[in-house]
PDB file of C-alpha atoms in Angstrom:
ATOM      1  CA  UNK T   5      10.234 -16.970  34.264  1.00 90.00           C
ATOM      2  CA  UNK T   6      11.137 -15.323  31.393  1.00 93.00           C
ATOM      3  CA  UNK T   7      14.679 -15.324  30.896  1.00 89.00           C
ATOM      4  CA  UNK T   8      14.476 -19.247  31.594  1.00 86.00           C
ATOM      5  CA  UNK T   9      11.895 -19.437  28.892  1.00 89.00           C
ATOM      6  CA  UNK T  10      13.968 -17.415  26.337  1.00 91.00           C
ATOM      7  CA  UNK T  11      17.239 -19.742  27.815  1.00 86.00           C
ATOM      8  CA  UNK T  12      15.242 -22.793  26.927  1.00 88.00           C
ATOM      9  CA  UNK T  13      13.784 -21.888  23.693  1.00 90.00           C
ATOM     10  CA  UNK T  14      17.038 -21.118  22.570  1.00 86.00           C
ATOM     11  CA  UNK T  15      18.363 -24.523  23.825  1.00 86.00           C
ATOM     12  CA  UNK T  16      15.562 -26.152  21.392  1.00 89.00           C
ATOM     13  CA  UNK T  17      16.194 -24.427  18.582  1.00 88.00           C
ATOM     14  CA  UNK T  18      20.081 -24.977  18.613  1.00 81.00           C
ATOM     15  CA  UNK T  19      19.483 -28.042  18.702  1.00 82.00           C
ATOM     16  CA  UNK T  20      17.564 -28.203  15.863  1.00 86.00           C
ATOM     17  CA  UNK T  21      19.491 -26.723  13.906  1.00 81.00           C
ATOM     18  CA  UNK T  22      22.294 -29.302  14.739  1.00 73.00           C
ATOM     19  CA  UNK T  23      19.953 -32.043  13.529  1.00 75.00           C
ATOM     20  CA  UNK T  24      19.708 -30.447  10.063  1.00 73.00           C
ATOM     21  CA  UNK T  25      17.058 -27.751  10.586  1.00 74.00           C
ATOM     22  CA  UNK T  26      13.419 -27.699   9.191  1.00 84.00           C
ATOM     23  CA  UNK T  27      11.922 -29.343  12.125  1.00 88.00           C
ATOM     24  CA  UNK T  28      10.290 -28.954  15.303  1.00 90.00           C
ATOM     25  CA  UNK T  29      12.556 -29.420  18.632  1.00 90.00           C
ATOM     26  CA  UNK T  30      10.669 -29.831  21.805  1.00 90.00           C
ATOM     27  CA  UNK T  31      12.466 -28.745  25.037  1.00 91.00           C
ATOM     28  CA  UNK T  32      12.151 -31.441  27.671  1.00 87.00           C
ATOM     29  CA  UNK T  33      14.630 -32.646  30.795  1.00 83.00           C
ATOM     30  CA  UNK T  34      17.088 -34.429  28.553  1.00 85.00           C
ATOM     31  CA  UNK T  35      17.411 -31.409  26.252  1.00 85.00           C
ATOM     32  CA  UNK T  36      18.414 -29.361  29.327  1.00 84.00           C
ATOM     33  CA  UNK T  37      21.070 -31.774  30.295  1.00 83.00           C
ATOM     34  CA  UNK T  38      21.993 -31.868  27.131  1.00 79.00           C
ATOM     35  CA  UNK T  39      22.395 -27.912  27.095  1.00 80.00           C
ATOM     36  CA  UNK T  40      23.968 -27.825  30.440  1.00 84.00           C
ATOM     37  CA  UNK T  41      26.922 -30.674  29.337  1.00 82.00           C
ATOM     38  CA  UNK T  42      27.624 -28.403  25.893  1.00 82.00           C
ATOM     39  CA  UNK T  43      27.955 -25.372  28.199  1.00 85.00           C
ATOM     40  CA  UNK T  44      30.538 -27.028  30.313  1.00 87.00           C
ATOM     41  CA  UNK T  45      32.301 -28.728  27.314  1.00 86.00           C
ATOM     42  CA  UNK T  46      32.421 -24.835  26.102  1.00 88.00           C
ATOM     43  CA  UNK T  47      33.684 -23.704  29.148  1.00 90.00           C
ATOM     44  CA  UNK T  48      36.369 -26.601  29.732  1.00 90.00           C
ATOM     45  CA  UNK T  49      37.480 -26.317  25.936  1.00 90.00           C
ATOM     46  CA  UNK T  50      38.296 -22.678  25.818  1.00 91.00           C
ATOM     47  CA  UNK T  51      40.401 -23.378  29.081  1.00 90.00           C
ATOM     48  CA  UNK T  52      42.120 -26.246  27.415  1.00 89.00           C
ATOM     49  CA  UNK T  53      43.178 -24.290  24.543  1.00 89.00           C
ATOM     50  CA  UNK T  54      44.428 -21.231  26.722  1.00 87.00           C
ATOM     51  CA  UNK T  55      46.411 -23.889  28.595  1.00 86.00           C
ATOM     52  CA  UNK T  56      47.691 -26.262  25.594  1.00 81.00           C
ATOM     53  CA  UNK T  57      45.802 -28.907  26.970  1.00 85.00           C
ATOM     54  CA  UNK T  58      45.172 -30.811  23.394  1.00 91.00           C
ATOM     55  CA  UNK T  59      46.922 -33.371  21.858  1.00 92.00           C
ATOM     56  CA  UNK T  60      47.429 -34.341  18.580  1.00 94.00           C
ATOM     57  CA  UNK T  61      47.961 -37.994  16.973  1.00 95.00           C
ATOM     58  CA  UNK T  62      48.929 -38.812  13.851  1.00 95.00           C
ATOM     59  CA  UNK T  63      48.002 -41.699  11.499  1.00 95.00           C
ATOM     60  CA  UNK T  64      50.354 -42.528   9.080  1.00 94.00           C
ATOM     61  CA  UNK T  65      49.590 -42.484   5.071  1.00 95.00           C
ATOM     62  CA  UNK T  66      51.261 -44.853   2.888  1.00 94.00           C
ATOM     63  CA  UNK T  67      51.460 -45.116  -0.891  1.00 94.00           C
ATOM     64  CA  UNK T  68      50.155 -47.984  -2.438  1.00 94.00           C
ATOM     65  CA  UNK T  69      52.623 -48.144  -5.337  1.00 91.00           C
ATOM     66  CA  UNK T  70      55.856 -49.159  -2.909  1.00 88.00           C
ATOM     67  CA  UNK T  71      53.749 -49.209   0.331  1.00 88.00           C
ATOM     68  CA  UNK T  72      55.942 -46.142   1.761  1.00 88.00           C
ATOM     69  CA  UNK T  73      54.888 -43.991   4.111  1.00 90.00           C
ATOM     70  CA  UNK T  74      54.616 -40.794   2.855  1.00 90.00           C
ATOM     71  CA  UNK T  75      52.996 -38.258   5.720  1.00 90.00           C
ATOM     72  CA  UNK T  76      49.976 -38.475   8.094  1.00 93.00           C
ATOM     73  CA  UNK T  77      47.225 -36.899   9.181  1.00 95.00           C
ATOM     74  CA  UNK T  78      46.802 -35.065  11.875  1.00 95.00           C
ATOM     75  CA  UNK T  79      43.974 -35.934  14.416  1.00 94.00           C
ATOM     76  CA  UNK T  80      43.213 -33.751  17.746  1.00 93.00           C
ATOM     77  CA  UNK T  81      42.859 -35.153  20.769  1.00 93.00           C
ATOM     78  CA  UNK T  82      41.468 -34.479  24.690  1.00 90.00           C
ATOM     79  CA  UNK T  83      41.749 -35.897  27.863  1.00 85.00           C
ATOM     80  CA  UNK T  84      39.083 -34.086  29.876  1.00 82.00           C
ATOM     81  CA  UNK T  85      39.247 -34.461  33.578  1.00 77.00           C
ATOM     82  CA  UNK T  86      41.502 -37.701  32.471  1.00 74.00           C
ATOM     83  CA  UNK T  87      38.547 -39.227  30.561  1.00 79.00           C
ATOM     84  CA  UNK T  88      39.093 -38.670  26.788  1.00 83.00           C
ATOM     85  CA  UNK T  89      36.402 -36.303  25.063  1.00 82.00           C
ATOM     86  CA  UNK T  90      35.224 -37.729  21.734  1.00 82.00           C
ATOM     87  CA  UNK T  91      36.335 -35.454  19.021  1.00 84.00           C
ATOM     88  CA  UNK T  92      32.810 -35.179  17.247  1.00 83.00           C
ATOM     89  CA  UNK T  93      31.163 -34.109  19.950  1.00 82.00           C
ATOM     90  CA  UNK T  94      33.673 -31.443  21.112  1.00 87.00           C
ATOM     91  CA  UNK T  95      34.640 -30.381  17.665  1.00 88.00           C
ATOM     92  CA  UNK T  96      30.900 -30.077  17.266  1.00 84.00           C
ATOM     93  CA  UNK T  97      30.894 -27.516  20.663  1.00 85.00           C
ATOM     94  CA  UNK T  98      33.030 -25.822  19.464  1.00 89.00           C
ATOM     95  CA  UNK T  99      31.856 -25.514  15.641  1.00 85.00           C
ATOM     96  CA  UNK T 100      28.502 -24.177  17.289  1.00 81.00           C
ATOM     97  CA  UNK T 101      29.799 -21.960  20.209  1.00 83.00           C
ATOM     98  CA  UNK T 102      32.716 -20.076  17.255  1.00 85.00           C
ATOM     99  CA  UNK T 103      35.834 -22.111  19.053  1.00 90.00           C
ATOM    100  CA  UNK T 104      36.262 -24.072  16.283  1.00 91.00           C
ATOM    101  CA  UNK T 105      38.840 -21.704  13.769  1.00 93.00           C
ATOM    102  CA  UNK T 106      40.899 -21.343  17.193  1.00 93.00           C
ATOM    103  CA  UNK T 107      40.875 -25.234  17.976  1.00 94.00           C
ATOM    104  CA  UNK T 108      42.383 -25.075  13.995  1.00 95.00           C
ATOM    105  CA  UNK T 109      44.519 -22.489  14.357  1.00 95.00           C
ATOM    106  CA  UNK T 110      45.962 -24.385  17.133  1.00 94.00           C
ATOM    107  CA  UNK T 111      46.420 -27.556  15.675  1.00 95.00           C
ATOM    108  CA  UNK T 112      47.760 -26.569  12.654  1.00 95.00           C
ATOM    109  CA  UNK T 113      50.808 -24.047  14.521  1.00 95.00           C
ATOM    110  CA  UNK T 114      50.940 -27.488  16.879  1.00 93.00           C
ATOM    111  CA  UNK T 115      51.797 -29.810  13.784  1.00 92.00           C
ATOM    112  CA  UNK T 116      53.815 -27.150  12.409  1.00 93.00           C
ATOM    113  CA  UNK T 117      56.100 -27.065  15.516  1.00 91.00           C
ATOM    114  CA  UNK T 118      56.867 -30.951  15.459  1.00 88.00           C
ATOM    115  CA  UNK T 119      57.333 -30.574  11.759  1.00 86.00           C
ATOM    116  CA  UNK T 120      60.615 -28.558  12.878  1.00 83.00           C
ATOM    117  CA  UNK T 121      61.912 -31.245  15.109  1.00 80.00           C
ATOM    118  CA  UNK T 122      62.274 -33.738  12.449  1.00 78.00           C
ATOM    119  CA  UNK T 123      64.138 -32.006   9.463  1.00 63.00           C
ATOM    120  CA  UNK T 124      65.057 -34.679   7.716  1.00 61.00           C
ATOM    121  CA  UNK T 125      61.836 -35.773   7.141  1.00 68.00           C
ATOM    122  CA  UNK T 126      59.892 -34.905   3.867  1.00 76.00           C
ATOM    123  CA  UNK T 127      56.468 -36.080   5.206  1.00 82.00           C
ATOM    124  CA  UNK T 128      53.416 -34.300   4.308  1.00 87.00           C
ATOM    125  CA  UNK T 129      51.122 -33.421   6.925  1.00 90.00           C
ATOM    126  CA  UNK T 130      47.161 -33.336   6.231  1.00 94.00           C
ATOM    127  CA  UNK T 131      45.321 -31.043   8.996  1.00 95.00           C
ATOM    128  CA  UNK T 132      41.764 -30.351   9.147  1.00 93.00           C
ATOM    129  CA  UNK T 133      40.312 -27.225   8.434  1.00 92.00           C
ATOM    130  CA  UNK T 134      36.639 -26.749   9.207  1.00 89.00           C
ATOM    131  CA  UNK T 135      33.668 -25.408   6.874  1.00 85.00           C
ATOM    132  CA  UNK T 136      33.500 -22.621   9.720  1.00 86.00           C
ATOM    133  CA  UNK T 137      36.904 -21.514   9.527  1.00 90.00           C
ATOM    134  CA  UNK T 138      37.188 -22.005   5.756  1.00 88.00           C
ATOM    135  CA  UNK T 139      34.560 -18.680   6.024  1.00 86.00           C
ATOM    136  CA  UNK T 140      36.707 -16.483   7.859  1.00 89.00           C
ATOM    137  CA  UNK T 141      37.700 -13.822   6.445  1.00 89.00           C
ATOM    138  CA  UNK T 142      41.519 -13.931   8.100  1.00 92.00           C
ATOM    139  CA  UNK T 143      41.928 -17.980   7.379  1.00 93.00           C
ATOM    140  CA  UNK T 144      44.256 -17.183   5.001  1.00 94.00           C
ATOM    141  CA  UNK T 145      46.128 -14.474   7.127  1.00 95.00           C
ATOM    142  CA  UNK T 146      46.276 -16.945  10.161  1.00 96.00           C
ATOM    143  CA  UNK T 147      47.628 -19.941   8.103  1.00 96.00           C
ATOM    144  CA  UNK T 148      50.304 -17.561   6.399  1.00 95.00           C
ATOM    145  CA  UNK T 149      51.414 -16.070  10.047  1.00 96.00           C
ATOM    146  CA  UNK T 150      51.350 -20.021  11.413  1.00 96.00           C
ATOM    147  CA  UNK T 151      53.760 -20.623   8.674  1.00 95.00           C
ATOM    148  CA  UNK T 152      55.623 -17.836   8.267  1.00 95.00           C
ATOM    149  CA  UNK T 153      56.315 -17.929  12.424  1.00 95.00           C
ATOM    150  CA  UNK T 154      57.151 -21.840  12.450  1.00 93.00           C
ATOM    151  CA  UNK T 155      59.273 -21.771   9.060  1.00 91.00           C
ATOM    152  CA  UNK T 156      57.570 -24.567   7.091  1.00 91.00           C
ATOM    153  CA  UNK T 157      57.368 -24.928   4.031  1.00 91.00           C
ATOM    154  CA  UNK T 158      53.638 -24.396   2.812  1.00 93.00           C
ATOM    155  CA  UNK T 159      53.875 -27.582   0.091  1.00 91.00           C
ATOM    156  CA  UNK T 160      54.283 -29.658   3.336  1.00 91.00           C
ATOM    157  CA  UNK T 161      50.859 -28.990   5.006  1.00 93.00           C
ATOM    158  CA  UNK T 162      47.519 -30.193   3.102  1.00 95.00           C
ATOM    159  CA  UNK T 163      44.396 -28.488   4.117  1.00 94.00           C
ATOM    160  CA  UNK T 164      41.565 -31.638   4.280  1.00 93.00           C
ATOM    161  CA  UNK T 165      38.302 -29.745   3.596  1.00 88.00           C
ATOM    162  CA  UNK T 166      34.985 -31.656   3.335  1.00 82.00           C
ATOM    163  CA  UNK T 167      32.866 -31.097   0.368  1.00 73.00           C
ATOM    164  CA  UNK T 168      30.098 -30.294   2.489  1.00 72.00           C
ATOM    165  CA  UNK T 169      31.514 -27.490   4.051  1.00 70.00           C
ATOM    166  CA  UNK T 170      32.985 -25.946   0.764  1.00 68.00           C
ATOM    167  CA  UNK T 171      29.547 -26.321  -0.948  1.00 69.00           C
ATOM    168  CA  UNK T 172      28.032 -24.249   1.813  1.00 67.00           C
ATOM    169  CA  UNK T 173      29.738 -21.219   0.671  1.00 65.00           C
ATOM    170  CA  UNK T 174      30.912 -22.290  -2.526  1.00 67.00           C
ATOM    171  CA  UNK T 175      32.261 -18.658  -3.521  1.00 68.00           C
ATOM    172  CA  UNK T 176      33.752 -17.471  -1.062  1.00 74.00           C
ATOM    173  CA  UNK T 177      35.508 -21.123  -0.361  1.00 77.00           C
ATOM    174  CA  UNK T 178      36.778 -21.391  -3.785  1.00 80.00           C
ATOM    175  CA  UNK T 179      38.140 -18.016  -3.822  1.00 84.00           C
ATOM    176  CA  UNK T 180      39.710 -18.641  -0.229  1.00 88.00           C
ATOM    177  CA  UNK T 181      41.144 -22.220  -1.402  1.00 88.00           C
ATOM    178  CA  UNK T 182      42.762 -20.835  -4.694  1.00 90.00           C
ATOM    179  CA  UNK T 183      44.667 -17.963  -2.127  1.00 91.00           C
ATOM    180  CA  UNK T 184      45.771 -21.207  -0.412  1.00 92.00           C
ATOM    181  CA  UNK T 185      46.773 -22.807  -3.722  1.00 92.00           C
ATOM    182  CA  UNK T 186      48.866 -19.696  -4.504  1.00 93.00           C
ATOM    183  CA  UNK T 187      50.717 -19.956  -1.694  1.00 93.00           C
ATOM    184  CA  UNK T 188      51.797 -23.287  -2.304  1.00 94.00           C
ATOM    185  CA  UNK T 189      49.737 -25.154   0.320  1.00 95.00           C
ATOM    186  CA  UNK T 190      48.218 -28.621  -0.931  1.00 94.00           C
ATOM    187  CA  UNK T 191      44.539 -29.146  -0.796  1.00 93.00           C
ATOM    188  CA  UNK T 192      42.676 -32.278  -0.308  1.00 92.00           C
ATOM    189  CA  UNK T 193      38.918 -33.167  -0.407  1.00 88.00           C
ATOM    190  CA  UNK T 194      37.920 -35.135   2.127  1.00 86.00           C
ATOM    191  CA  UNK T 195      34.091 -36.940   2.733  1.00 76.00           C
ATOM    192  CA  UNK T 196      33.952 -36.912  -1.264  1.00 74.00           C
ATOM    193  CA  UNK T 197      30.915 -38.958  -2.269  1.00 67.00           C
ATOM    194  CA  UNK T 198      28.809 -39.015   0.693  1.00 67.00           C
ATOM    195  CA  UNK T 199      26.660 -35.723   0.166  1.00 60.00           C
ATOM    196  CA  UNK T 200      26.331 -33.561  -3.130  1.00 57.00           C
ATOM    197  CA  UNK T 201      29.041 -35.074  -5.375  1.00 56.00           C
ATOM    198  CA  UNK T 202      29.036 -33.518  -8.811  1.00 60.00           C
ATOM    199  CA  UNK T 203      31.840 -33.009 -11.239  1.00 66.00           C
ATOM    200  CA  UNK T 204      31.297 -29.266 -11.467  1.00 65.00           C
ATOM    201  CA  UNK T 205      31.882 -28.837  -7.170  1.00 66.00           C
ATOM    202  CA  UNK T 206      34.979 -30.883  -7.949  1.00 71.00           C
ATOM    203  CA  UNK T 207      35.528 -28.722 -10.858  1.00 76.00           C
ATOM    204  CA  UNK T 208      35.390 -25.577  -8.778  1.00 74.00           C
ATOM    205  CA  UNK T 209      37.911 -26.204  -5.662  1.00 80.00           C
ATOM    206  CA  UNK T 210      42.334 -26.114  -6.549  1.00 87.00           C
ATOM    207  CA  UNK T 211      42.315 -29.415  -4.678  1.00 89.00           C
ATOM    208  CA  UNK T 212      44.979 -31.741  -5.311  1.00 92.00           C
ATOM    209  CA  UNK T 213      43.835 -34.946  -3.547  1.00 92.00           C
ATOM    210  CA  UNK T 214      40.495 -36.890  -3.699  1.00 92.00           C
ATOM    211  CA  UNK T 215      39.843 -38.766  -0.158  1.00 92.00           C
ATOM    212  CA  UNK T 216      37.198 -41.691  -0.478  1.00 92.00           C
ATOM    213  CA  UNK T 217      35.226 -42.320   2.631  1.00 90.00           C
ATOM    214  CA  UNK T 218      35.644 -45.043   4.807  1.00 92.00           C
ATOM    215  CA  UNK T 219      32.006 -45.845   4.409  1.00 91.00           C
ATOM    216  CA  UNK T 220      32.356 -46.618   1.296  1.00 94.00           C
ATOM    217  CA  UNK T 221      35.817 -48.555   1.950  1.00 95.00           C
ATOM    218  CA  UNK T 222      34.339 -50.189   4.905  1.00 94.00           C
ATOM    219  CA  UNK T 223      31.945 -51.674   1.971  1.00 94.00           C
ATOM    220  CA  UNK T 224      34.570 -53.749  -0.011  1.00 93.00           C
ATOM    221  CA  UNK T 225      33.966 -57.581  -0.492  1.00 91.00           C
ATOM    222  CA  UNK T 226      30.694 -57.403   1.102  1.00 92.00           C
ATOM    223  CA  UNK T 227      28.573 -54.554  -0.564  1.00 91.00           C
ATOM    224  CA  UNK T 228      28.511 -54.599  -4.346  1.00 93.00           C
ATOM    225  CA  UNK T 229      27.143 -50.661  -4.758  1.00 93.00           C
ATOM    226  CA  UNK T 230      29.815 -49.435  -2.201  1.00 92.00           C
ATOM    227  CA  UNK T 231      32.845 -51.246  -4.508  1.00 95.00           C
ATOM    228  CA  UNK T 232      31.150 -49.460  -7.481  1.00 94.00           C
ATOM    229  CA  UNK T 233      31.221 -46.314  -5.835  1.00 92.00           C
ATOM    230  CA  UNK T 234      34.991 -46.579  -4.538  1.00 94.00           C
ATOM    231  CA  UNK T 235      35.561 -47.413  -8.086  1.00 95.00           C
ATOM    232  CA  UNK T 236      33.965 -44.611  -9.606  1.00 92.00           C
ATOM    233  CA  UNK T 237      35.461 -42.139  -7.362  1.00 91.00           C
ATOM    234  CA  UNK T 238      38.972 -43.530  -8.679  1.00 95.00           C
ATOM    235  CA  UNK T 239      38.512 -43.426 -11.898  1.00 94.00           C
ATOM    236  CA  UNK T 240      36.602 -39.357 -11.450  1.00 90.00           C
ATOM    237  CA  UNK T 241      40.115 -38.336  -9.503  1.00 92.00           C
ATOM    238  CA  UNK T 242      42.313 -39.671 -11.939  1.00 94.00           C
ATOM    239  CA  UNK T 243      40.517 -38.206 -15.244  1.00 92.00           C
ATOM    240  CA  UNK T 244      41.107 -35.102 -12.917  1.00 90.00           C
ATOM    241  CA  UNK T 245      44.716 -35.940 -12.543  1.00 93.00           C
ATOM    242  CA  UNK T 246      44.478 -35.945  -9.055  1.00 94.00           C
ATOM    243  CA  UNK T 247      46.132 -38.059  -6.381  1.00 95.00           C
ATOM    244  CA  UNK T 248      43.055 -40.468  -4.281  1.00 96.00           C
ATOM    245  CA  UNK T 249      43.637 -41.629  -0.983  1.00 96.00           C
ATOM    246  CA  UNK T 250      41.395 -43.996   0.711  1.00 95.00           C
ATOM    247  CA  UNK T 251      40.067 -43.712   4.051  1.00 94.00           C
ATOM    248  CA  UNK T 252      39.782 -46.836   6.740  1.00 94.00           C
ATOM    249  CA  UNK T 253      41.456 -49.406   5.046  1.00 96.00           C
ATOM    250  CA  UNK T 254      41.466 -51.962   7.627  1.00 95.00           C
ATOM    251  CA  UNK T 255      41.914 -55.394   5.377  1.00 94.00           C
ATOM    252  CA  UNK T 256      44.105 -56.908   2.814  1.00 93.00           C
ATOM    253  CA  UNK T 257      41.207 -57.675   0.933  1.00 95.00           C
ATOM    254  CA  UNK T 258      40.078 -53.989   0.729  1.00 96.00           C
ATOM    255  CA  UNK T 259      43.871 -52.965   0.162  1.00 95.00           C
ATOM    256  CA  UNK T 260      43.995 -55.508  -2.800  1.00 95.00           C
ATOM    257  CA  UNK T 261      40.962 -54.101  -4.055  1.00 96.00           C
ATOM    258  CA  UNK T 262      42.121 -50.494  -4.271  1.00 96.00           C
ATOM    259  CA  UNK T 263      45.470 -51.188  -5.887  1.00 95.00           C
ATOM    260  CA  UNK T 264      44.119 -53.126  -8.490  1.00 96.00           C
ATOM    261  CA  UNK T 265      42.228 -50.057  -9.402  1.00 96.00           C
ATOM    262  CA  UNK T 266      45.438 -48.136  -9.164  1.00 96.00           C
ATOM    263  CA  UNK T 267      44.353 -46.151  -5.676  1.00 96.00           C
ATOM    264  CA  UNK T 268      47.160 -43.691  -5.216  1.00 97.00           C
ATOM    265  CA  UNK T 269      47.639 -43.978  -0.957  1.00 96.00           C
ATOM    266  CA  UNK T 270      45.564 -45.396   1.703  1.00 96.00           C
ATOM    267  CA  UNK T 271      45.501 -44.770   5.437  1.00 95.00           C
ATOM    268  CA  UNK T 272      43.416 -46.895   8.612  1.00 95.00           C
ATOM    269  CA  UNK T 273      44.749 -49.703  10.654  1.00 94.00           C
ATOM    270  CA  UNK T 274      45.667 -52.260   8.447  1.00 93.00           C
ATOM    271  CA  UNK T 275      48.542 -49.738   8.209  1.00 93.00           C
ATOM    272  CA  UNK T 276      48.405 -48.487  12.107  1.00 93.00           C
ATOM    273  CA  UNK T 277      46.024 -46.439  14.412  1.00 94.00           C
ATOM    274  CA  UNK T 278      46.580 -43.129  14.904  1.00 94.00           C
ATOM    275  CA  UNK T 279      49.910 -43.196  16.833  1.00 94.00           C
ATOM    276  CA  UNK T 280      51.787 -40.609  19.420  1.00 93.00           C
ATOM    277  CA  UNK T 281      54.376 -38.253  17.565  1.00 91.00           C
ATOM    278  CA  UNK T 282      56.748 -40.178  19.758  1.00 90.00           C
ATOM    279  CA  UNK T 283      55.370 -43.750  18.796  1.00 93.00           C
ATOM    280  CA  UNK T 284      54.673 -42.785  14.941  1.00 90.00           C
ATOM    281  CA  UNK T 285      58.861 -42.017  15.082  1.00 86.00           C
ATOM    282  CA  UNK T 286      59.002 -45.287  16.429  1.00 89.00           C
ATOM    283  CA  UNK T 287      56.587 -46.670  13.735  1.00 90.00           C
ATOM    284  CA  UNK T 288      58.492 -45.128  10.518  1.00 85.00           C
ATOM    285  CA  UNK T 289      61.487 -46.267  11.640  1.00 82.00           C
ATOM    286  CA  UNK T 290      60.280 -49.910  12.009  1.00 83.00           C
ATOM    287  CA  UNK T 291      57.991 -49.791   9.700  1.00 80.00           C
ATOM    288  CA  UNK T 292      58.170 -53.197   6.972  1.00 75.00           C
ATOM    289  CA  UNK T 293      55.877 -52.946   3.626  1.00 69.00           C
ATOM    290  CA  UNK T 294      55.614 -56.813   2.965  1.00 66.00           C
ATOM    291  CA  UNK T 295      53.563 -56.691   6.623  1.00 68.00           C
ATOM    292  CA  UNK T 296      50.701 -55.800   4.933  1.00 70.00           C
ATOM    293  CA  UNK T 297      50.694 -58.609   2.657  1.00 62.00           C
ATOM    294  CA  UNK T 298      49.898 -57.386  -0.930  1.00 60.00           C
TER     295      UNK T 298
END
């Protein structure tokens, strides 16, 4: 009938648009499970999030100067019906059915909350904040009341945005970041390098923090264009003066190469994987730099 027609159709083009857009979609069986498995993500989620049913991890960060740790980043988690939910395809729900600045707004007054338990900690906390929400009008408004309500300090959260997502509105994102700037919240870019990298995008966002990829990391000692590239985006941030971090260091070899081109951090399992508030306690505490070897 019609309205199954219409329901279908729309099914198809949704998901064309999630593959990039400027193609044909055709609607077939698989597509309608598909459909009928994002509806029922949609529906769980929005429960989950009434009912504080996330969690959050947290992978540590660690400077490569001294090897200290010096915050983490904050990573969401979800156990759905006990099975765990892979966070790109439920971030991806709920990017696509307008979820996605409450799943943020949520994390962010989550982290904020264990932030107050541990006082005398200096850490700095990195949270995701999605090219959707970066468009909201009240992003700044919610981040101030988060703040404001949980009495952190705003130089203690970073904002990761990727450089995707700013370039899509790359306006009304650099207005909105430099609002966050003023209020003393730290900015990071994350993804830089792996879609439309140019000095004047850098040039445009208040971010403090360059993150390489882990693509590109993932590349040391065994791809000669990907060491180039980790090297180039080094030597870019610091002409910038600002602090890189490198993403899914998992080697000695690959930490090695970074700090002899004078990476600033680096994060990824050589160091740990991302660990329980309770178990990343545990981790600090016990923590030895000469364990990573270098």
């Amino acid at each position: 009938d019609a309205e199954a027609l219409v329901r279908d159709a729309d099914t198809a083009m949704y998901r064309a648009k999630t593959l990039g857009g400027n193609r044909v979609q055709v609607f077939d069986g698989a597509l309608r499970g598909y459909a009928l498995r994002k509806l029922q993500i949609e529906t769980d989620l929005r429960r989950a999030l009434e009912m504080s049913e996330l969690e959050v991890e947290l992978q540590p960060i660690v400077r490569v100067s001294d090897q200290s740790v010096t915050g983490f980043e904050a990573l969401v988690r979800w156990r759905r019906e006990g099975q765990r939910v892979g966070a790109d395809e439920f971030v991806k729900v709920a990017e696509e059915c307008g979820l996605v600045f409450n799943l943020d707004a949520w994390v962010l007054r989550h982290v904020c909350t264990l932030l107050r338990t541990w006082p005398e900690a200096s850490y700095r906390i990195a949270v995701n904040l999605s090219g959707r929400s970066l468009k909201q009008p009240d992003v700044v408004e919610m981040i101030e009341t988060v703040l404001r309500e949980t009495g952190v300090p705003a130089d203690r959260i970073e904002l990761e945005i990727t450089e995707s997502a700013a370039i899509d509105s790359l306006k009304m994102a650099s207005a909105t970041l430099k609002w966050l700037r003023a209020m003393g919240v730290r900015l990071s870019l994350d993804d830089f390098g792996t879609g439309y990298s140019s000095l004047s995008n850098l040039q445009a966002f208040p971010v403090q923090r360059l993150k390489v990829d882990a693509s590109f990391v993932k590349g040391i000692g065994i791809k000669r264009e990907d060491e180039k590239i980790v090297e180039a985006v080094i030597g870019l941030g610091h002409s910038m003066g600002l602090t890189v971090i490198a993403e899914g260091v998992e080697t000695t070899a690959q930490l090695a190469f970074l700090k002899a081109l004078g990476c600033d951090e680096i994060q990824g399992y050589l160091i740990s994987k991302p660990l329980s508030p309770d178990d990343f306690r545990v981790f600090v505490g016990a923590f030895d730099p000469l364990s990573l070897g270098c």
